[in-house]
Coordinates of C-alpha atoms and ligand atoms in Angstrom, one line a residue:
M1 CA 92.4 -93.1 21.8
N2 CA 93.8 -93.4 18.3
G3 CA 93.6 -89.9 16.9
N4 CA 94.1 -91.1 13.3
T5 CA 91.0 -93.2 13.1
L6 CA 88.6 -91.5 15.6
K7 CA 88.7 -88.1 14.0
Y8 CA 85.1 -87.1 14.4
S9 CA 82.7 -86.5 17.3
R10 CA 79.1 -87.8 17.6
I11 CA 76.3 -87.4 20.0
T12 CA 75.5 -90.8 21.6
G13 CA 73.0 -89.8 24.2
T14 CA 70.8 -86.9 25.3
G15 CA 69.1 -86.0 28.6
S16 CA 67.4 -83.1 30.3
H17 CA 66.0 -81.8 33.5
L18 CA 62.9 -79.6 34.1
P19 CA 62.2 -78.4 37.6
P20 CA 58.8 -79.9 38.8
R21 CA 57.3 -76.4 39.6
R22 CA 55.5 -75.3 36.5
L23 CA 54.1 -71.8 36.3
S24 CA 51.5 -71.1 33.6
N25 CA 51.0 -67.7 32.3
A26 CA 47.9 -67.4 34.5
D27 CA 50.1 -68.2 37.5
M28 CA 52.6 -65.5 36.4
V29 CA 49.8 -63.0 35.9
A30 CA 48.4 -63.6 39.4
D31 CA 51.9 -63.5 41.0
L32 CA 52.8 -60.2 39.2
A33 CA 49.4 -58.7 40.0
Q34 CA 50.2 -59.0 43.7
R35 CA 53.3 -56.8 43.0
G36 CA 51.1 -54.3 41.1
I37 CA 52.6 -55.4 37.7
E38 CA 50.1 -55.8 34.9
T39 CA 50.5 -58.5 32.2
S40 CA 48.2 -61.0 30.5
D41 CA 48.2 -64.5 29.0
D42 CA 47.2 -63.0 25.7
W43 CA 50.2 -60.6 25.5
I44 CA 52.7 -63.3 26.5
V45 CA 51.3 -65.9 24.0
E46 CA 50.9 -63.5 21.2
R47 CA 54.3 -61.8 21.5
T48 CA 56.4 -64.9 22.4
G49 CA 54.4 -68.2 22.1
I50 CA 55.2 -68.9 25.8
R51 CA 52.4 -70.6 27.8
A52 CA 54.4 -71.8 30.8
R53 CA 57.9 -72.0 32.3
H54 CA 59.5 -74.1 35.1
F55 CA 61.2 -72.5 38.2
A56 CA 63.6 -74.4 40.4
A57 CA 62.8 -74.8 44.1
H58 CA 64.6 -72.8 46.7
G59 CA 68.0 -74.5 47.4
V60 CA 68.2 -76.2 44.0
T61 CA 71.3 -75.1 42.0
C62 CA 72.4 -74.9 38.4
S63 CA 74.8 -77.9 39.1
D64 CA 72.0 -80.0 40.6
M65 CA 69.9 -79.6 37.4
A66 CA 73.0 -80.2 35.2
V67 CA 73.8 -83.4 37.1
D68 CA 70.3 -84.8 36.6
A69 CA 70.3 -83.9 32.8
A70 CA 73.8 -85.5 32.6
R71 CA 72.7 -88.7 34.3
H72 CA 69.9 -89.1 31.7
A73 CA 72.3 -88.4 28.8
L74 CA 74.8 -91.0 30.2
E75 CA 72.0 -93.6 30.6
A76 CA 70.9 -93.0 27.0
A77 CA 74.5 -93.3 25.8
G78 CA 75.1 -96.5 27.9
R79 CA 78.0 -94.8 29.6
R80 CA 79.1 -94.4 33.2
P81 CA 80.5 -91.2 34.8
S82 CA 83.9 -92.8 34.8
D83 CA 83.9 -93.1 31.0
I84 CA 83.8 -89.2 30.8
D85 CA 87.1 -87.3 30.4
L86 CA 85.7 -83.8 29.6
I87 CA 82.8 -81.9 31.2
I88 CA 81.7 -78.5 29.8
V89 CA 78.8 -76.6 31.3
A90 CA 77.3 -73.7 29.4
T91 CA 75.8 -71.4 31.9
S92 CA 75.3 -67.7 32.9
T93 CA 73.9 -68.7 36.2
P94 CA 76.6 -70.7 37.9
D95 CA 76.4 -71.9 41.5
M96 CA 79.4 -69.9 42.5
V97 CA 81.8 -67.2 41.1
F98 CA 84.3 -70.1 41.2
P99 CA 85.0 -73.0 40.9
S100 CA 83.2 -73.7 37.7
T101 CA 79.8 -75.4 37.7
A102 CA 81.5 -78.1 35.6
C103 CA 83.8 -79.0 38.5
L104 CA 80.8 -79.1 40.8
V105 CA 79.1 -81.5 38.3
Q106 CA 82.2 -83.6 38.2
Q107 CA 82.2 -83.8 42.0
K108 CA 78.5 -84.8 42.2
L109 CA 78.8 -87.4 39.4
G110 CA 82.0 -88.8 40.8
A111 CA 83.8 -88.6 37.5
F112 CA 87.2 -87.3 38.5
G113 CA 90.4 -86.5 36.6
G114 CA 89.2 -85.3 33.2
A115 CA 89.0 -81.6 32.2
A116 CA 86.0 -79.6 33.5
F117 CA 85.2 -76.0 32.8
D118 CA 82.3 -73.6 32.0
V119 CA 81.5 -71.7 28.9
Q120 CA 79.8 -68.3 29.2
A121 CA 78.1 -67.3 26.0
V122 CA 74.6 -66.7 27.4
C123 CA 71.9 -68.1 25.2
S124 CA 74.5 -69.3 22.6
G125 CA 76.3 -71.2 25.3
F126 CA 75.4 -74.7 24.3
V127 CA 76.3 -74.2 20.7
Y128 CA 79.7 -72.7 21.8
A129 CA 80.3 -75.6 24.3
L130 CA 79.5 -78.3 21.8
T131 CA 81.9 -76.7 19.3
V132 CA 84.6 -76.6 21.9
A133 CA 84.0 -80.2 22.9
D134 CA 84.1 -81.3 19.3
S135 CA 87.4 -79.5 18.7
L136 CA 89.0 -81.1 21.8
I137 CA 87.8 -84.5 20.7
R138 CA 89.0 -84.1 17.2
T139 CA 92.5 -83.1 18.4
G140 CA 92.6 -86.1 20.7
A141 CA 92.6 -84.0 23.9
A142 CA 89.4 -85.8 25.0
T143 CA 87.5 -88.9 24.1
R144 CA 84.1 -88.7 25.7
A145 CA 82.5 -85.5 26.8
L146 CA 79.5 -84.4 28.7
V147 CA 78.3 -81.1 27.2
I148 CA 75.6 -79.5 29.3
G149 CA 73.5 -76.3 29.2
S150 CA 72.0 -75.5 32.6
E151 CA 70.4 -72.3 33.7
I152 CA 68.5 -70.9 36.7
F153 CA 67.4 -67.6 35.3
S154 CA 64.6 -67.3 37.9
R155 CA 67.3 -66.1 40.3
I156 CA 68.4 -63.2 38.1
L157 CA 65.0 -61.9 37.0
D158 CA 63.6 -58.6 38.0
F159 CA 60.0 -59.4 38.9
D160 CA 59.1 -55.7 38.8
D161 CA 60.1 -55.6 35.1
R162 CA 57.2 -57.2 33.0
T163 CA 59.2 -56.9 29.8
T164 CA 61.6 -59.6 30.9
C165 CA 60.3 -61.6 33.9
V166 CA 57.6 -63.4 31.9
L167 CA 60.1 -64.7 29.3
F168 CA 62.5 -66.9 31.1
G169 CA 62.5 -70.3 32.8
D170 CA 64.9 -72.8 34.5
G171 CA 66.2 -76.1 33.2
A172 CA 69.1 -78.2 31.9
G173 CA 69.9 -80.3 28.9
A174 CA 72.9 -82.5 28.2
V175 CA 74.6 -84.6 25.6
V176 CA 77.3 -87.2 25.6
L177 CA 79.7 -86.4 22.7
E178 CA 82.1 -89.2 21.8
A179 CA 85.1 -89.7 19.5
S180 CA 83.9 -91.6 16.4
E181 CA 85.0 -92.9 13.0
R182 CA 81.8 -91.6 11.4
P183 CA 81.1 -87.9 11.2
G184 CA 78.6 -86.6 13.7
L185 CA 79.2 -82.9 14.0
L186 CA 79.5 -81.8 10.4
A187 CA 80.3 -78.1 10.8
S188 CA 79.9 -75.2 13.1
E189 CA 80.2 -71.4 13.2
L190 CA 80.5 -69.2 16.3
H191 CA 80.3 -65.4 16.3
A192 CA 80.1 -62.4 18.7
D193 CA 79.7 -58.7 18.4
G194 CA 80.8 -56.9 21.5
R195 CA 79.3 -53.6 20.3
H196 CA 76.0 -54.9 21.6
V197 CA 76.9 -55.9 25.2
E198 CA 74.3 -53.6 26.7
I199 CA 71.2 -54.9 24.9
L200 CA 71.1 -58.1 27.1
C201 CA 73.1 -58.2 30.3
V202 CA 73.3 -58.6 34.0
P203 CA 75.7 -55.7 34.8
G204 CA 76.2 -56.3 38.5
T205 CA 79.3 -57.9 40.0
V206 CA 80.8 -59.0 43.3
A207 CA 83.4 -56.5 44.6
G208 CA 84.8 -55.9 48.0
G209 CA 82.4 -58.4 49.5
K210 CA 79.3 -56.7 48.1
V211 CA 77.3 -56.9 44.9
T212 CA 77.9 -53.7 43.0
G213 CA 75.7 -52.6 40.1
N214 CA 72.3 -54.2 39.1
P215 CA 72.6 -58.0 39.5
L216 CA 69.3 -58.6 37.6
L217 CA 68.7 -59.2 33.9
R218 CA 67.8 -56.4 31.6
M219 CA 67.1 -56.6 27.9
D220 CA 66.2 -54.3 25.1
G221 CA 63.9 -56.9 23.5
Q222 CA 63.4 -55.2 20.2
A223 CA 67.1 -54.7 19.6
V224 CA 67.8 -58.4 20.4
F225 CA 64.9 -59.4 18.2
R226 CA 66.2 -57.4 15.2
L227 CA 69.7 -58.8 15.4
A228 CA 68.5 -62.4 16.1
V229 CA 66.4 -62.6 13.0
N230 CA 69.3 -61.6 10.7
V231 CA 72.1 -63.6 12.3
L232 CA 70.2 -66.8 12.7
D233 CA 69.5 -66.9 9.0
S234 CA 73.1 -66.0 7.9
V235 CA 74.8 -68.4 10.3
A236 CA 72.6 -71.3 9.3
R237 CA 73.5 -70.7 5.6
A238 CA 77.2 -70.4 6.5
V239 CA 77.2 -73.7 8.4
L240 CA 75.4 -75.5 5.5
A241 CA 77.9 -74.2 3.0
K242 CA 80.8 -75.3 5.2
A243 CA 79.3 -78.8 5.4
G244 CA 78.6 -78.9 1.7
K245 CA 74.9 -79.2 2.4
T246 CA 71.7 -77.3 1.5
E247 CA 68.5 -76.4 3.3
A248 CA 66.9 -79.5 1.8
D249 CA 69.3 -81.7 3.8
I250 CA 68.0 -80.4 7.2
D251 CA 65.7 -82.9 8.8
W252 CA 65.2 -80.8 12.0
L253 CA 65.9 -77.2 13.1
V254 CA 66.5 -76.9 16.8
P255 CA 66.9 -73.1 17.4
H256 CA 67.3 -71.2 20.7
Q257 CA 63.9 -71.1 22.2
A258 CA 63.2 -67.5 23.0
N259 CA 60.3 -66.4 20.8
I260 CA 58.2 -68.5 18.5
R261 CA 58.1 -65.6 16.0
I262 CA 61.9 -65.6 15.7
M263 CA 62.0 -69.3 15.4
Q264 CA 59.3 -69.6 12.7
G265 CA 60.8 -66.7 10.9
T266 CA 64.2 -68.5 10.8
A267 CA 62.5 -71.7 9.5
R268 CA 60.6 -69.8 6.8
K269 CA 63.8 -68.0 5.6
L270 CA 65.4 -71.4 5.3
K271 CA 62.3 -72.6 3.4
L272 CA 61.8 -75.4 6.0
P273 CA 58.2 -76.5 6.6
L274 CA 57.2 -75.6 10.2
D275 CA 56.8 -79.2 11.1
K276 CA 60.6 -79.5 10.9
L277 CA 61.0 -76.9 13.6
I278 CA 61.4 -78.3 17.2
A279 CA 59.6 -75.8 19.5
T280 CA 59.5 -76.2 23.2
V281 CA 59.3 -72.5 24.1
H282 CA 55.6 -72.7 24.8
E283 CA 56.3 -75.1 27.7
H284 CA 59.8 -74.1 28.8
G285 CA 60.0 -70.4 28.2
N286 CA 63.5 -69.1 27.4
T287 CA 66.0 -71.3 29.4
S288 CA 69.1 -69.6 27.8
A289 CA 72.0 -72.0 27.4
A290 CA 69.7 -74.9 28.3
S291 CA 67.1 -74.3 25.7
V292 CA 68.7 -76.1 22.7
P293 CA 69.8 -79.3 24.5
L294 CA 66.4 -79.4 26.3
A295 CA 64.5 -79.1 23.0
L296 CA 66.9 -81.7 21.4
D297 CA 66.2 -84.2 24.2
V298 CA 62.5 -83.7 24.0
A299 CA 62.5 -84.4 20.3
V300 CA 64.8 -87.4 20.6
R301 CA 62.7 -88.9 23.4
D302 CA 59.4 -88.4 21.6
G303 CA 60.8 -90.1 18.5
R304 CA 60.8 -87.2 16.1
I305 CA 64.6 -86.9 15.9
K306 CA 66.1 -90.3 15.0
P307 CA 69.6 -91.7 14.4
G308 CA 70.8 -90.7 11.0
H309 CA 68.8 -87.5 10.9
T310 CA 70.6 -84.2 10.1
V311 CA 69.9 -81.5 12.7
M312 CA 70.7 -77.8 12.7
L313 CA 71.2 -76.3 16.2
E314 CA 71.2 -72.5 16.6
G315 CA 72.0 -70.2 19.5
V316 CA 71.7 -66.5 19.9
G317 CA 71.8 -64.1 22.8
G318 CA 73.8 -61.9 25.2
G319 CA 77.2 -60.7 24.2
F320 CA 75.9 -60.3 21.5
T321 CA 76.7 -63.9 20.5
W322 CA 75.4 -66.4 18.0
G323 CA 76.3 -69.6 16.4
A324 CA 75.1 -72.8 14.7
V325 CA 76.1 -76.5 14.6
L326 CA 75.0 -78.9 11.9
L327 CA 75.2 -82.6 12.9
D328 CA 74.2 -86.1 12.0
L329 CA 72.7 -87.9 14.9
Ligands
LIG1 O1 67.5 -65.2 24.8 C1 68.2 -64.3 24.1 C2 67.5 -64.0 22.9 N1 66.3 -63.2 23.3 C3 65.4 -62.9 22.4 O2 65.5 -63.4 21.3 C4 64.3 -62.0 22.8 C5 64.0 -61.1 21.6 N2 62.9 -60.2 21.8 C6 61.6 -60.5 21.9 O3 61.3 -61.7 21.9 C7 60.6 -59.5 21.9 O4 61.1 -58.2 21.6 C8 59.8 -59.4 23.3 C9 59.0 -60.6 23.5 C10 60.8 -59.3 24.4 C11 58.9 -58.2 23.3 O5 58.0 -58.3 22.2 P1 57.7 -57.0 21.3 O6 56.7 -57.3 20.3 O7 59.1 -56.5 20.8 O8 57.1 -55.9 22.4 P2 57.7 -54.5 22.7 O9 58.9 -54.6 23.5 O10 57.7 -53.7 21.5 O11 56.5 -54.0 23.6 C12 55.2 -53.7 23.1 C13 54.3 -53.3 24.2 C14 54.9 -52.1 25.0 O12 53.8 -51.2 25.3 P3 53.6 -49.8 24.5 O13 54.9 -49.1 24.7 O14 53.4 -50.3 23.1 O15 52.4 -49.2 25.2 C15 55.3 -52.8 26.3 O16 55.3 -51.9 27.4 O17 54.0 -54.3 25.1 C16 54.3 -53.9 26.5 N3 54.7 -55.0 27.3 C17 53.9 -55.8 27.9 N4 52.5 -55.8 28.1 C18 52.0 -56.8 28.8 C19 56.0 -55.4 27.4 N5 56.0 -56.5 28.2 C20 54.7 -56.8 28.5 C21 54.1 -57.7 29.3 N6 52.7 -57.7 29.4 N7 54.8 -58.7 29.9

């Protein structure tokens, strides 16, 4: 590629994968009742907006879902796997400790030789991965990237903990990001504050051939909520300022899909009408690093987000991490 003329990156295709098995809140209530855990559709809907989530079947892996999402994105972009020279997978639920899920995706797609690695920034993972891919494209180190968020949180949920197990789902979303003469990604901001590692974590690890520590997700929901509301507003404003834009320039807000109250609060603070907010949390639950690309793909495919629109993507989650990307589609 000619690094002097192709100095931007643009999204040229989106894709996603949702496991076929859909669990409504009623299904969750019934399943949890069998374990002696009490919850209700009313509580889940009122506190989160979630009405259903999808769980991957036994034997399906994070890379399987990532590959399906990637194939849809490639098709939308009119590209083949051999056109891709960079694969980044954002995930906290990889198939293996190593190699990376990105290498497994590369193997399954048959797109060999380019760079492939994972990004681990929990629910901010896709925004982090997109920013890394944009940087590699703009320096000329890569030309066409697959950037994927894929998560299988059903495998790390504690189904005896009603404060977390009703919130999450499985899925994957992907984009093809290509070198371009026209700006696509306009600006991005990434942040982390390691003082808050404990409010959302899976503290277990593999050591000496055994899992040591708790290998299941635990979260202080209220602490995450409080931080999320503040950082999502400030990071959106910082990205707008960096790009020389204002709130009025945003056609669509695609935030991390964890809680409709946080998402609507963010939109209100940005003075965006709620019909500019892309929300899939009611059907997907919180799919961590997959939530933003999944929501993006849904809105591109149903015709709301169109070429030329300006879109704000926002991630927030464990670490504590957060970030935003402003882009023209
Ligand atoms: O993906 C990374 C980003 N994550 C997030 O953004 C999540 C942020 N946090 C949240 O979305 C919310 O804090 C939650 C949805 C997790 C919780 O909502 P909340 O309004 O903060 O509820 P709470 O934790 O204050 O709990 C209120 C009550 C408690 O009962 P008491 O102590 O008031 O009697 C909980 O025990 O709700 C109870 N509760 C439940 N009741 C029925 C907690 N979970 C459930 C449940 N069903 N599943």
